[in-house]
Short mmCIF file of C-alpha atoms in Angstrom, two decimals:
data_model
loop_
_atom_site.label_atom_id
_atom_site.label_comp_id
_atom_site.label_asym_id
_atom_site.label_seq_id
_atom_site.Cartn_x
_atom_site.Cartn_y
_atom_site.Cartn_z
CA MET A 18 100.54 126.27 97.72
CA ARG A 19 103.65 124.55 96.34
CA SER A 20 103.08 121.33 94.43
CA GLN A 21 105.80 118.87 93.48
CA ILE A 22 103.69 116.89 90.99
CA VAL A 23 102.77 119.58 88.46
CA GLY A 24 106.01 119.07 86.53
CA PRO A 25 105.84 115.26 86.59
CA ILE A 26 102.25 115.40 85.34
CA LEU A 27 103.27 117.57 82.39
CA THR A 28 106.09 115.13 81.62
CA HIS A 29 103.68 112.21 81.91
CA LEU A 30 101.28 113.83 79.45
CA ARG A 31 104.12 114.31 76.97
CA SER A 32 105.06 110.64 77.31
CA LEU A 33 101.49 109.77 76.33
CA GLY A 34 101.79 111.87 73.20
CA VAL A 35 99.73 114.73 74.67
CA ASP A 36 101.19 118.22 74.21
CA PRO A 37 101.14 119.84 77.69
CA SER A 38 101.68 123.37 76.32
CA PRO A 39 97.96 124.30 76.20
CA LEU A 40 97.63 123.20 79.83
CA VAL A 41 100.60 125.33 80.84
CA GLU A 42 99.08 128.33 79.07
CA ALA A 43 95.54 127.77 80.32
CA PHE A 44 96.63 127.70 83.98
CA GLY A 45 99.24 130.42 83.72
CA LEU A 46 102.09 128.11 84.74
CA PRO A 47 105.69 129.30 84.37
CA PRO A 48 107.27 128.41 81.01
CA GLY A 49 109.69 125.98 82.67
CA ALA A 50 107.04 124.31 84.85
CA GLU A 51 107.76 120.87 83.44
CA SER A 52 111.31 120.88 84.82
CA GLU A 53 110.70 122.93 87.98
CA PRO A 54 111.01 121.01 91.29
CA ASP A 55 107.78 122.64 92.47
CA VAL A 56 105.16 125.03 91.16
CA VAL A 57 103.21 127.53 93.26
CA LEU A 58 99.51 127.98 92.51
CA PRO A 59 96.25 128.49 94.45
CA LEU A 60 94.65 125.34 95.79
CA ALA A 61 91.49 125.82 93.69
CA LYS A 62 93.66 126.12 90.57
CA LEU A 63 95.51 122.93 91.54
CA TYR A 64 92.18 121.09 91.72
CA ALA A 65 91.23 122.37 88.27
CA PHE A 66 94.67 121.59 86.83
CA LEU A 67 94.53 117.99 88.06
CA ASP A 68 91.00 117.50 86.75
CA GLU A 69 91.95 118.84 83.33
CA ALA A 70 95.12 116.74 83.20
CA GLY A 71 93.04 113.66 83.93
CA ARG A 72 90.58 114.63 81.21
CA ILE A 73 93.03 115.30 78.40
CA SER A 74 95.05 112.18 79.24
CA ASN A 75 91.82 110.16 79.27
CA ASP A 76 93.06 108.65 82.53
CA PRO A 77 90.70 108.68 85.52
CA PHE A 78 93.50 107.04 87.55
CA LEU A 79 96.14 109.63 86.73
CA GLY A 80 97.31 109.87 90.35
CA VAL A 81 97.62 106.09 90.73
CA HIS A 82 99.70 105.79 87.57
CA LEU A 83 101.80 108.85 88.38
CA ALA A 84 102.79 107.36 91.75
CA ALA A 85 104.46 104.44 89.99
CA GLN A 86 106.47 106.78 87.75
CA LEU A 87 107.69 109.53 90.08
CA GLU A 88 111.46 109.83 90.01
CA ARG A 89 113.54 109.43 93.12
CA GLY A 90 114.15 112.79 94.75
CA THR A 91 110.86 114.37 93.71
CA TYR A 92 110.21 115.28 97.36
CA ASP A 93 113.75 116.50 98.03
CA LEU A 94 114.99 116.57 101.65
CA LEU A 95 111.89 114.84 103.05
CA GLU A 96 112.29 111.93 100.65
CA PHE A 97 116.01 111.40 101.24
CA SER A 98 115.49 111.54 105.00
CA CYS A 99 112.84 108.82 104.70
CA LEU A 100 115.09 106.71 102.45
CA SER A 101 117.89 106.87 105.03
CA ALA A 102 115.66 105.87 107.97
CA PRO A 103 116.21 102.46 109.60
CA THR A 104 112.60 101.21 109.48
CA VAL A 105 109.22 101.85 107.92
CA ARG A 106 108.09 103.42 111.19
CA GLU A 107 110.95 105.92 111.24
CA ALA A 108 110.32 106.81 107.60
CA LEU A 109 106.65 107.54 108.28
CA VAL A 110 107.56 109.63 111.32
CA ARG A 111 109.64 111.78 108.99
CA VAL A 112 106.87 112.07 106.39
CA ALA A 113 104.68 113.56 109.10
CA ARG A 114 107.39 115.76 110.58
CA TYR A 115 108.88 117.16 107.39
CA THR A 116 105.87 117.53 105.08
CA ALA A 117 105.84 121.19 106.14
CA LEU A 118 109.07 121.58 104.15
CA LEU A 119 107.14 120.91 100.94
CA ASN A 120 104.30 123.42 101.33
CA ASP A 121 102.58 125.65 103.87
CA LEU A 122 99.10 124.13 103.78
CA VAL A 123 99.26 120.36 104.28
CA VAL A 124 99.30 119.04 107.85
CA ALA A 125 100.62 115.49 108.09
CA THR A 126 100.41 113.21 111.12
CA PHE A 127 101.59 109.73 112.05
CA GLU A 128 100.38 107.79 115.05
CA GLU A 129 100.18 104.21 116.24
CA ARG A 130 96.80 103.10 117.49
CA GLY A 131 95.05 99.75 117.79
CA GLY A 132 98.02 97.87 116.40
CA LEU A 133 98.13 100.01 113.26
CA GLY A 134 100.32 102.79 111.93
CA LEU A 135 98.14 105.67 110.72
CA LEU A 136 99.65 108.16 108.29
CA GLN A 137 97.38 111.03 107.29
CA GLN A 138 97.48 114.39 105.58
CA ARG A 139 94.85 117.10 105.55
CA ILE A 140 94.47 120.77 104.74
CA PRO A 141 92.56 122.67 107.46
CA GLY A 142 89.43 124.14 105.89
CA ALA A 143 89.88 122.19 102.62
CA PRO A 144 88.03 118.87 102.98
CA LEU A 145 89.01 117.78 99.45
CA CYS A 146 92.61 117.88 100.66
CA LEU A 147 94.79 118.00 97.51
CA GLY A 148 92.10 116.78 95.11
CA ARG A 149 91.46 113.30 93.73
CA HIS A 150 94.58 112.66 91.66
CA ALA A 151 97.02 114.11 94.20
CA ASN A 152 95.30 112.32 97.09
CA GLU A 153 95.45 108.96 95.33
CA CYS A 154 99.03 109.57 94.26
CA PHE A 155 100.05 110.22 97.89
CA VAL A 156 98.56 107.01 99.28
CA VAL A 157 99.74 104.78 96.44
CA LEU A 158 103.22 106.33 96.48
CA VAL A 159 103.66 105.74 100.22
CA LEU A 160 102.64 102.11 99.80
CA LEU A 161 104.78 101.48 96.69
CA ARG A 162 107.86 102.95 98.36
CA THR A 163 107.18 100.95 101.54
CA ARG A 164 107.02 97.76 99.51
CA ALA A 165 110.09 98.56 97.41
CA LEU A 166 112.31 99.59 100.32
CA SER A 167 111.25 96.84 102.72
CA GLY A 168 111.05 94.06 100.13
CA VAL A 169 107.69 93.00 101.57
CA SER A 170 104.32 93.18 99.77
CA VAL A 171 102.65 95.22 102.50
CA VAL A 172 98.85 95.55 102.25
CA PRO A 173 97.21 98.41 104.16
CA GLU A 174 94.42 97.59 106.58
CA ARG A 175 92.43 100.45 105.03
CA ALA A 176 92.81 103.79 103.23
CA TRP A 177 90.75 106.98 103.18
CA PHE A 178 90.51 110.01 100.94
CA GLY A 179 89.28 113.59 101.15
CA HIS A 180 87.62 113.54 97.72
CA PRO A 181 84.25 111.95 96.90
CA ALA A 182 84.11 108.32 95.81
CA PRO A 183 84.77 108.07 92.05
CA ARG A 184 82.55 105.97 89.81
CA ASP A 185 85.30 103.38 89.40
CA THR A 186 87.87 102.43 92.05
CA SER A 187 89.26 99.29 90.40
CA ALA A 188 92.79 100.54 89.67
CA LEU A 189 93.03 102.01 93.17
CA VAL A 190 91.94 98.72 94.71
CA ASP A 191 94.46 96.83 92.56
CA ALA A 192 97.30 99.16 93.54
CA LEU A 193 96.55 99.07 97.26
CA GLY A 194 95.42 95.45 97.54
CA THR A 195 92.36 96.26 99.64
CA HIS A 196 88.70 97.11 99.08
CA ARG A 197 88.54 98.90 102.43
CA LEU A 198 88.45 102.41 101.05
CA ALA A 199 86.59 105.41 102.48
CA PHE A 200 85.89 108.71 100.74
CA ASP A 201 84.65 112.16 101.75
CA ALA A 202 86.81 111.70 104.83
CA GLY A 203 88.04 115.29 105.07
CA ALA A 204 91.61 113.93 105.02
CA THR A 205 93.70 111.38 103.13
CA GLY A 206 95.74 108.55 104.58
CA LEU A 207 96.31 104.85 105.10
CA ALA A 208 96.60 102.40 107.97
CA LEU A 209 99.49 99.95 107.84
CA PRO A 210 99.61 96.77 109.93
CA GLY A 211 101.75 97.16 113.03
CA GLU A 212 104.23 94.45 112.06
CA ALA A 213 105.06 96.33 108.86
CA LEU A 214 106.33 99.30 110.86
CA ASP A 215 109.34 97.32 112.06
CA PHE A 216 110.46 96.22 108.59
CA PRO A 217 114.02 97.47 107.91
CA LEU A 218 114.67 99.62 104.84
CA ALA A 219 117.25 98.54 102.30
CA THR A 220 118.43 102.14 101.86
CA SER A 221 119.00 102.84 105.57
CA ASP A 222 122.07 105.02 106.21
CA PRO A 223 122.45 106.15 109.85
CA ARG A 224 125.25 108.67 109.20
CA LEU A 225 123.49 110.29 106.27
CA LEU A 226 120.23 110.29 108.24
CA SER A 227 121.86 112.24 111.05
CA VAL A 228 123.05 114.91 108.61
CA LEU A 229 119.70 115.10 106.81
CA ASP A 230 117.71 115.28 110.03
CA ARG A 231 119.78 118.21 111.31
CA HIS A 232 119.26 120.08 108.07
CA ALA A 233 115.55 119.21 107.97
CA GLU A 234 115.02 120.36 111.55
CA ARG A 235 116.65 123.71 110.89
CA SER A 236 114.52 124.16 107.77
CA ARG A 237 111.35 123.11 109.59
CA VAL A 238 111.84 125.59 112.41
CA ALA A 239 112.62 128.37 109.93
CA ARG A 240 109.42 127.65 107.99
CA GLU A 241 107.02 127.47 110.94
CA ARG A 242 104.19 129.93 110.42
CA PRO A 243 101.49 131.41 112.59
CA HIS A 244 98.12 129.77 113.23
CA ASP A 245 95.96 129.44 110.08
CA PHE A 246 92.84 131.33 111.15
CA PHE A 247 91.12 131.19 107.73
CA GLY A 248 91.65 127.44 107.47
CA GLU A 249 90.22 126.85 110.93
CA VAL A 250 87.06 128.82 110.13
CA ARG A 251 86.59 126.85 106.89
CA GLN A 252 87.02 123.61 108.81
CA ARG A 253 84.30 124.62 111.29
CA VAL A 254 82.00 125.55 108.42
CA PHE A 255 82.63 122.22 106.67
CA GLU A 256 81.74 120.28 109.82
CA LYS A 257 78.36 122.02 109.96
CA LEU A 258 77.28 122.00 106.32
CA ARG A 259 75.02 118.95 106.51
CA ASP A 260 72.96 120.64 109.21
CA GLY A 261 72.11 123.58 106.94
CA ALA A 262 73.69 126.93 106.20
CA PRO A 263 76.38 127.44 108.89
CA ASP A 264 75.58 130.15 111.38
CA LEU A 265 78.09 132.94 111.95
CA GLU A 266 77.25 133.24 115.65
CA VAL A 267 77.70 129.50 116.25
CA VAL A 268 81.09 129.41 114.52
CA ALA A 269 82.20 132.54 116.38
CA ARG A 270 81.19 131.00 119.71
CA GLU A 271 83.18 127.84 118.96
CA LEU A 272 86.21 130.00 118.22
CA SER A 273 85.72 131.88 121.50
CA MET A 274 85.11 135.24 119.87
CA SER A 275 82.22 137.55 119.11
CA PRO A 276 80.51 137.55 115.68
CA ARG A 277 81.82 141.08 115.15
CA THR A 278 85.40 139.98 115.83
CA LEU A 279 85.02 136.99 113.50
CA GLN A 280 83.75 139.23 110.72
CA ARG A 281 86.59 141.68 111.29
CA ARG A 282 89.22 138.94 111.19
CA LEU A 283 87.74 137.58 107.95
CA THR A 284 87.72 141.07 106.45
CA GLU A 285 91.43 141.27 107.25
CA GLU A 286 91.80 138.01 105.30
CA GLY A 287 90.06 139.67 102.34
CA THR A 288 86.75 137.83 102.56
CA THR A 289 83.44 137.58 104.42
CA PHE A 290 81.74 134.72 106.23
CA GLN A 291 79.21 134.28 103.42
CA GLU A 292 81.94 134.29 100.76
CA LEU A 293 83.78 131.63 102.72
CA VAL A 294 80.65 129.44 102.92
CA ASP A 295 79.90 129.92 99.21
CA GLY A 296 83.48 129.11 98.23
CA LEU A 297 83.49 125.88 100.20
CA ARG A 298 80.12 124.86 98.77
CA ARG A 299 81.41 125.56 95.27
CA GLU A 300 84.50 123.38 95.72
CA LEU A 301 82.55 120.48 97.19
CA GLY A 302 79.62 120.82 94.79
CA GLY A 303 81.89 120.64 91.75
CA ALA A 304 83.69 117.57 93.10
CA TYR A 305 80.45 115.76 93.96
CA VAL A 306 78.91 116.43 90.55
CA ARG A 307 82.05 115.60 88.55
CA ASP A 308 83.30 112.58 90.42
CA THR A 309 80.31 110.82 91.95
CA GLU A 310 76.93 109.46 90.94
CA LEU A 311 75.16 110.86 93.99
CA PRO A 312 71.67 112.19 93.13
CA LEU A 313 71.65 115.96 92.94
CA GLY A 314 69.19 116.11 95.83
CA GLU A 315 71.64 114.27 98.08
CA ILE A 316 74.43 116.61 97.05
CA ALA A 317 72.23 119.57 97.92
CA ASP A 318 71.59 118.05 101.37
CA ALA A 319 75.31 117.43 101.91
CA LEU A 320 76.01 121.09 101.20
CA GLY A 321 73.35 122.34 103.60
CA TYR A 322 70.69 123.38 101.05
CA ARG A 323 67.13 122.80 102.20
CA GLU A 324 65.88 122.84 98.61
CA THR A 325 67.54 121.18 95.64
CA GLY A 326 66.51 124.07 93.42
CA ALA A 327 68.58 126.52 95.47
CA PHE A 328 71.65 124.33 95.00
CA LEU A 329 71.05 123.99 91.25
CA ARG A 330 70.73 127.75 90.81
CA ALA A 331 73.90 128.32 92.80
CA PHE A 332 75.74 125.68 90.74
CA LYS A 333 74.77 127.37 87.47
CA ARG A 334 76.03 130.68 88.89
CA TRP A 335 79.33 129.13 89.97
CA TYR A 336 80.21 127.15 86.86
CA GLY A 337 78.20 128.70 84.04
CA VAL A 338 76.60 125.33 83.23
CA THR A 339 73.96 123.28 84.98
CA ALA A 340 74.93 120.38 87.22
CA SER A 341 73.29 117.98 84.77
CA GLN A 342 75.28 119.43 81.87
CA MET A 343 78.56 119.05 83.76
CA ARG A 344 77.71 115.50 84.77
CA GLY A 345 76.60 114.66 81.23
CA ALA A 346 79.88 115.95 79.80
CA ARG A 347 81.88 113.80 82.21
CA ALA A 348 79.80 110.74 81.31
CA ARG A 349 80.52 110.94 77.56
CA PRO A 350 82.63 108.09 76.16
CA GLY A 351 86.31 108.80 76.73
CA ALA A 352 85.72 111.20 79.60
CA PRO A 353 87.30 110.24 82.95
#
């Protein structure tokens, strides 16, 4: 996927006196990644990059702090369209509509329900969404820009995140102004009070907005892509993990196809049903162990393992260290 925050993170590390060059080399980023408007890398590598950036900066709230430092124009056409909108509501409508211009994976939505404006992003089949630091950056950035452009200290009614609850949420609470936070939500977003949606934006420019919207619409239509079959299968698997190892026949039935057809379609995607299940368990298992204090037995249950030992053996196979060793390393003084 394309990420617009890889470069800003590298710049942020440099400002802290941390040389980002080893990070660029370790993740095979292009030599000019720090100044590139976006960087393309697999989602799993983005998770790992963000985790490592948080570790070497000794900043468990990297995403929160990055949101306050992102330069205007980081999100290109989407951002300038939002800046030119007349109200907070119209800006959020454009976040949802034009997020597809930034990358091919994230699905953003905006709706009004129960007197609230709900802005959310998710990645079908990837319950961690963009990973902790990117998820927190998104929510905090939306709120900071809403406050700055409206001139009102808006406080969200609540916020939710795809990643597991971190050990410490203090900086996130301070930035958002609310303790009503939910984690492991399979998506990331925030709910703004209805009255905030009507606040006018200081940067509103109707003529410029008309030009930007026409350009954005043409770009959006040109970038539309076919249905994400692999992502939908992963999403179905995720929804069933707590009930045990997902069953191929059950997932196939929900997708209105035979098990043989499901297997064939996955083979065309370069994987198998079991590889898909294992990959999802690996992503979630690593996040739970690194970023939460959940007992290992509870993590095993959440991933559909009937025995904790089976999960622990799988974890050692995935990461080359035991779950306790990884958790112990993260708990050392100075580790995020």
